[in-house]
Coordinates of C-alpha atoms in Angstrom, one line a residue:
X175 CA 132.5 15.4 178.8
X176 CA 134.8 12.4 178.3
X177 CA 134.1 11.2 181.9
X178 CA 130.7 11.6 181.7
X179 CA 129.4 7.7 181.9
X180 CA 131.7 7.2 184.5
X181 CA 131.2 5.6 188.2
X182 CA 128.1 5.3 189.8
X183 CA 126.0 8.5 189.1
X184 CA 122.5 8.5 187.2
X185 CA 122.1 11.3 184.8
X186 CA 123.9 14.4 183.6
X187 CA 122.7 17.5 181.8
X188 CA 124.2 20.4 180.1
X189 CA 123.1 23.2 178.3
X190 CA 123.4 24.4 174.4
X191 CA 123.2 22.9 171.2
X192 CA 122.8 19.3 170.6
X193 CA 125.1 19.2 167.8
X194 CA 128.3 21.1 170.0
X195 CA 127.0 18.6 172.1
X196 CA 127.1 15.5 170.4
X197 CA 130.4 15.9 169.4
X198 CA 132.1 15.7 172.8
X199 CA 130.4 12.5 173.6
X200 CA 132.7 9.7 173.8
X201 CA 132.3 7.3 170.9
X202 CA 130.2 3.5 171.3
X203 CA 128.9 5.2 174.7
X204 CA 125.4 5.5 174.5
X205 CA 122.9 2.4 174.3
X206 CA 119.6 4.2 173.5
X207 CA 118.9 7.6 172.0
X208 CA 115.2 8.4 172.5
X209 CA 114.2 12.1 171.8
X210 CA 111.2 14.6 170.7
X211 CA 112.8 17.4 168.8
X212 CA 111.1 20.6 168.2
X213 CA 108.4 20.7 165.2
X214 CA 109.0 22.7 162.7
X215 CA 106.7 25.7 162.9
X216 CA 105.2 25.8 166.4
X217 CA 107.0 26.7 169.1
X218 CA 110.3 29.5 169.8
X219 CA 110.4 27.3 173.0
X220 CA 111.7 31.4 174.8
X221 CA 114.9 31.7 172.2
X222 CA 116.0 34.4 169.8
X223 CA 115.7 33.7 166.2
X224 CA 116.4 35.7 163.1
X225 CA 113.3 36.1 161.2
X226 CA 114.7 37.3 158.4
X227 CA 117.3 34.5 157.8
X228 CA 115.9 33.4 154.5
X229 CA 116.7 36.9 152.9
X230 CA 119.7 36.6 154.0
X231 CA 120.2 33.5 152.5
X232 CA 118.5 34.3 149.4
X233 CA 120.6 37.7 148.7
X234 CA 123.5 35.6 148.3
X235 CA 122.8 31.8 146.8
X236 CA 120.2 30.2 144.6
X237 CA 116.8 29.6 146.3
X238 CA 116.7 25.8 145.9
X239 CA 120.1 25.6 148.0
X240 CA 119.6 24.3 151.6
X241 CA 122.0 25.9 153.8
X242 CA 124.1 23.5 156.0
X243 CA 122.5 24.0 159.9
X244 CA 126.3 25.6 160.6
X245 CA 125.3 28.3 158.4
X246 CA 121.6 28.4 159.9
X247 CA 122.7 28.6 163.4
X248 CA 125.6 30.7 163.1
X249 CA 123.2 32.9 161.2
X250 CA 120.8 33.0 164.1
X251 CA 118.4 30.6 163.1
X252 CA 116.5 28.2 165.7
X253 CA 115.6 24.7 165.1
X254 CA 111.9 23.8 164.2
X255 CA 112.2 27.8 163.2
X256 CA 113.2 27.1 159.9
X257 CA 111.6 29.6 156.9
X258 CA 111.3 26.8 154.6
X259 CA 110.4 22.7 155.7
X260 CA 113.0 21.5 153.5
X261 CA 115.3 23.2 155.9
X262 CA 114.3 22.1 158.9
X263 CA 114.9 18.2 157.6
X264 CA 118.0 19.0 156.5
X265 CA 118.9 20.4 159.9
X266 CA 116.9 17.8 162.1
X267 CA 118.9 14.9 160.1
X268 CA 121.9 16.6 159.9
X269 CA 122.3 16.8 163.8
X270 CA 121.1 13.5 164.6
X271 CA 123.4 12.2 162.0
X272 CA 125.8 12.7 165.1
X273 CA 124.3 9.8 167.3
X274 CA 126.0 7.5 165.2
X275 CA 129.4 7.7 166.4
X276 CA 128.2 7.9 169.9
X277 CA 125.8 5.0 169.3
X278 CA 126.8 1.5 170.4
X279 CA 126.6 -1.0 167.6
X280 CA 123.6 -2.7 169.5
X281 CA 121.6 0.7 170.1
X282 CA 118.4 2.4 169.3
X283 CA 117.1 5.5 168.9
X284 CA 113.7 5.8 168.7
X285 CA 112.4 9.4 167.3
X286 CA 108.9 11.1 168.1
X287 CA 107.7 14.1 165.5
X288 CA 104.1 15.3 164.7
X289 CA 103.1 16.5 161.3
X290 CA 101.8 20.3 160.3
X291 CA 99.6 21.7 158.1
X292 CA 101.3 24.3 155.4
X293 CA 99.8 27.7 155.5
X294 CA 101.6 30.7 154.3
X295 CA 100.8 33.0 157.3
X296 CA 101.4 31.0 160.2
X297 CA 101.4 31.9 164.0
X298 CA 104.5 30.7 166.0
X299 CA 104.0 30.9 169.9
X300 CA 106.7 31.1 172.8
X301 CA 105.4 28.4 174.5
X302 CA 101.8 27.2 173.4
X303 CA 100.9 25.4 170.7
X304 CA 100.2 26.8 166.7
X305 CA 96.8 28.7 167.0
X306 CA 96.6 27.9 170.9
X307 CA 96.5 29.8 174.2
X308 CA 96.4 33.4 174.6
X309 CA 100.1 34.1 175.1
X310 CA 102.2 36.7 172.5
X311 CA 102.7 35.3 168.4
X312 CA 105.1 35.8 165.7
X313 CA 103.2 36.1 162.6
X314 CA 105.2 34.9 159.9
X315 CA 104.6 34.2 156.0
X316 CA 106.6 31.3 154.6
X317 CA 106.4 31.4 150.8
X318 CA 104.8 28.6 148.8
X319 CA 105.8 26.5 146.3
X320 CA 106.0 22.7 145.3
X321 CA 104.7 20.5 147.6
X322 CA 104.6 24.0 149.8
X323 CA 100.7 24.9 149.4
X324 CA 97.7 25.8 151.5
X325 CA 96.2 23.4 153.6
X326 CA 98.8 21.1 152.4
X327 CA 99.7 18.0 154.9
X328 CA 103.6 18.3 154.7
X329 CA 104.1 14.9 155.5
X330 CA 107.1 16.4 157.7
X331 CA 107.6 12.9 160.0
X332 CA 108.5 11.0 156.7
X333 CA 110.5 13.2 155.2
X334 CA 112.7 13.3 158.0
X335 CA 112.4 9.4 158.3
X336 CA 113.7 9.3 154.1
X337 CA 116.3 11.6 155.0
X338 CA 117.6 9.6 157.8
X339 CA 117.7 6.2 155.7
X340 CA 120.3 8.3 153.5
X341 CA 122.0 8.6 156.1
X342 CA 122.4 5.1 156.8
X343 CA 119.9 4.3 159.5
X344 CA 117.8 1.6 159.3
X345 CA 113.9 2.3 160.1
X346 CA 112.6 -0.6 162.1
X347 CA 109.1 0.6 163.1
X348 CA 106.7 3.6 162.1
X349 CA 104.8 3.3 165.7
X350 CA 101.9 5.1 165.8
X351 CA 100.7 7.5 168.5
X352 CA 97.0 7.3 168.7
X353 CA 96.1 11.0 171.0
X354 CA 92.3 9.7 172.1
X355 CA 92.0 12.9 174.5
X356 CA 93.5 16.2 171.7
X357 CA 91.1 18.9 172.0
X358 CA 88.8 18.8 169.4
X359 CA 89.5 21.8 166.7
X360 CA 86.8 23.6 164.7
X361 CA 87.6 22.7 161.1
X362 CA 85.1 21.3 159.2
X363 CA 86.6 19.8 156.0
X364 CA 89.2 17.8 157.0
X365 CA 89.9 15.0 160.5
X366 CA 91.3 15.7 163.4
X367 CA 95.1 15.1 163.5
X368 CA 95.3 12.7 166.6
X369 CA 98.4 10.7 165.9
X370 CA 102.3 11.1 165.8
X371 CA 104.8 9.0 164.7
X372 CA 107.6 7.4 167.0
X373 CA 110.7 6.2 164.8
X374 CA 112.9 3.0 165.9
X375 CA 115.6 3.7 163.9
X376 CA 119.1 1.2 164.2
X377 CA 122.2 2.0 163.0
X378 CA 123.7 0.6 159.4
X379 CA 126.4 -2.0 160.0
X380 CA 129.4 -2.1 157.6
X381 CA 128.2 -5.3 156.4
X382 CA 125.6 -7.9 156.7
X383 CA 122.1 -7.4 158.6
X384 CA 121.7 -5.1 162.2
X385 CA 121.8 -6.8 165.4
X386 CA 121.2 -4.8 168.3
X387 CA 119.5 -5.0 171.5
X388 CA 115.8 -5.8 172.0
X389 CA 113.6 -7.0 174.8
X390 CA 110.4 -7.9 172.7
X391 CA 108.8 -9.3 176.1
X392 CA 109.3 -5.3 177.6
X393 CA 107.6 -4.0 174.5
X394 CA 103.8 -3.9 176.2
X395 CA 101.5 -4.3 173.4
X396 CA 103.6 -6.3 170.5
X397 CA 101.9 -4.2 167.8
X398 CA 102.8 -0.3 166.1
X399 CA 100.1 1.2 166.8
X400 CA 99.8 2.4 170.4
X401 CA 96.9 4.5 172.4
X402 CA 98.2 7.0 175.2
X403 CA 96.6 9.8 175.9
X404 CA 98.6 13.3 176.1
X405 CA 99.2 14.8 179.7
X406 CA 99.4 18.3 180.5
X407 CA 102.8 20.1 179.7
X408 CA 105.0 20.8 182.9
X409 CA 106.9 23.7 184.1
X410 CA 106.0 25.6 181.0
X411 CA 106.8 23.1 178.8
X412 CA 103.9 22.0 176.3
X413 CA 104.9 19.3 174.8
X414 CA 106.3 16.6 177.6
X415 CA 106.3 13.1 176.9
X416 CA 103.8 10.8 178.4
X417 CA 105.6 8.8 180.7
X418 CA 103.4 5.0 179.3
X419 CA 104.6 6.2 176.2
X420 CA 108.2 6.1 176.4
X421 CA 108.5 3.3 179.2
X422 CA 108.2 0.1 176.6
X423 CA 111.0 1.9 174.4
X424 CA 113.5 2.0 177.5
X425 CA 112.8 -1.3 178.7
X426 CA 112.9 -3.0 175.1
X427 CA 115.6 -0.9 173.7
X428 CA 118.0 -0.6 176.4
X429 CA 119.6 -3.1 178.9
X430 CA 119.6 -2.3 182.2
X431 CA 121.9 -0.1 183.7
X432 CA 122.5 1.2 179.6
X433 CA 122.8 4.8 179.2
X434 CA 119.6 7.1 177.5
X435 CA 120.5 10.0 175.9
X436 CA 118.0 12.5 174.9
X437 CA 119.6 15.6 172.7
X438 CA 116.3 17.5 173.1
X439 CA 115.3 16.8 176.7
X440 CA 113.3 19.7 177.8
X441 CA 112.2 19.3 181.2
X442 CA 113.6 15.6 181.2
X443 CA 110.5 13.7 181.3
X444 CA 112.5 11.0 179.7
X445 CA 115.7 11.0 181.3
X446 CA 113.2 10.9 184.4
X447 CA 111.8 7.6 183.7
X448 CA 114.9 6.6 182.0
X449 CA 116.7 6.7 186.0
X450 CA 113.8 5.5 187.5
X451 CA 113.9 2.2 184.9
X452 CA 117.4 1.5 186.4
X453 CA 119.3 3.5 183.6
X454 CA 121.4 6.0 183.6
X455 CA 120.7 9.4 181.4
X456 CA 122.3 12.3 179.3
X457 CA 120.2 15.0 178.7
X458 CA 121.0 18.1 176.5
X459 CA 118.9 21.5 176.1
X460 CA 119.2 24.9 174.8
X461 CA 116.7 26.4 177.6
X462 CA 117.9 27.3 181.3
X463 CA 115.0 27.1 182.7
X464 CA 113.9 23.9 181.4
X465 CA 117.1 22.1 182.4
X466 CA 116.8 23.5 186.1
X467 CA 113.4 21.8 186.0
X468 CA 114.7 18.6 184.5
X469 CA 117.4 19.1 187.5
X470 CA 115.0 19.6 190.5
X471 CA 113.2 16.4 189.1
X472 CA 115.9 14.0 188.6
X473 CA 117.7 14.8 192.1
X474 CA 114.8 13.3 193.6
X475 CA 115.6 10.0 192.5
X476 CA 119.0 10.0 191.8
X477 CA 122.4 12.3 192.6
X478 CA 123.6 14.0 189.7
X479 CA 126.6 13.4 187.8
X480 CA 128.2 17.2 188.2

């Protein structure tokens, strides 16, 4: 991929793991990482995973050990699949740990995860949401333990956002993503969960304070807490970004003509405004089907790099 940001194309994709991927990136080449990663516990997004990976695991090292995600994946595990929260931020920082070497010193990356309620028995869907839609389920029973307990908010988006600060990113918002339109859900002890979180993460300099690039007159509403409603999922994807969303964090975060990467583009809702904000795009995905969409979409705005 070393001639991937070169002449005058718009976007590229390819296909696997974002952390083969990451790695073949040329270094100081990318000016804004902006990215929704699987959630841990929802979705199989159509993939294989190992279901028992955890006795595996178990059978031969202590239960407090985190595996490295090497060990996961080579084991057949699936990201956001993870038996145990712990390991799914270990893995999700781990692998986004990797966008600092391709990260120019005056880049972004701005991170969008939701939060999930702990249950020991939960129901993970190929494509729908936990609990939603009709379609087929894995039941699976996670085991409990410390902060691991029924009805227990995991508090999943900060862990990951502690996680990344030891790994020497600097957190420059917590934005807010007020959901006014989520179907309403019939519990009756607890609100409704109607907000995510949308990370503006920086990267550590060797020395002194970051400096990077930052249009504050691009940013729409100058304040971290932002209403957009949620827009129906495309081409079987159910969790696309909505496009008002994302637009302030490309203008503001990257110049024009700067190069987006998401490692977790699905069907390239972002590298799709990205290209139409005058930037160019890398997007990255494990699903065929999802980058074919993201392919149709883009080529009607901009040739392809390959």
């Amino acid at each position: 991929m070393e001639g991937v940001l070169t002449g005058t194309e718009r976007f590229a994709l390819r296909q696997g793991d974002a952390d083969d991927l990451l790695q073949e990136l040329p270094a100081e080449s990318v000016d804004l990482v902006i990215t929704s990663p699987p959630y841990w516990g929802l979705r199989s997004y159509e993939a294989d995973h190992n279901w028992d990976i955890l006795d595996e695991w178990r059978a031969e090292h202590p239960a407090s050990e985190i595996p490295s995600y090497e060990w996961y994946r080579s084991h057949g595990g699936l990201l956001g699949l993870e038996p145990l929260p712990e390991w799914y931020v270990a893995n999700l920082a781990a692998i986004l740990r990797r966008c600092q070497r391709v990260l120019k010193s005056t880049g972004s990356m701005w991170l969008n995860l939701g939060d999930t309620y702990f249950a020991r028995w939960s129901s993970i869907r190929a494509k729908g949401r936990q609990g939603l839609n009709g379609d087929e389920r894995q039941r699976r029973k996670t085991p409990m333990g410390g902060f691991r307990q029924e009805k227990q908010l995991l508090l999943i988006p900060s862990r990951v956002a502690i996680a990344m600060q030891e790994h020497r990113w600097i957190l420059r918002n917590d934005l807010i993503w007020y959901k006014p339109n989520v179907p309403p859900r019939p519990f009756d002890d607890r609100l409704g969960l109607t907000h995510e979180h949308f990370f503006h993460f920086v990267k550590r300099p060797k020395e002194g304070r970051a400096k990077y690039f930052y249009s504050l007159e691009d940013v729409g509403a100058p304040h971290d807490v932002q209403q957009v409603n949620v827009v129906p999922g495309r081409d079987s994807h159910s969790a696309s970004f909505p496009p008002k969303l994302i637009e302030p964090r490309i203008l503001s975060s990257c110049p024009p003509d700067g190069v987006v990467l998401d490692p977790f583009s699905g069907v390239g809702t972002a590298l799709e405004v990205s290209v139409s904000l005058g930037r160019r795009a890398i997007g990255f995905d494990l699903n065929k089907r999802f980058l074919s969409a993201a392919k149709k979409r883009l080529g009607r705005i901009a040739p392809p790099l390959f």
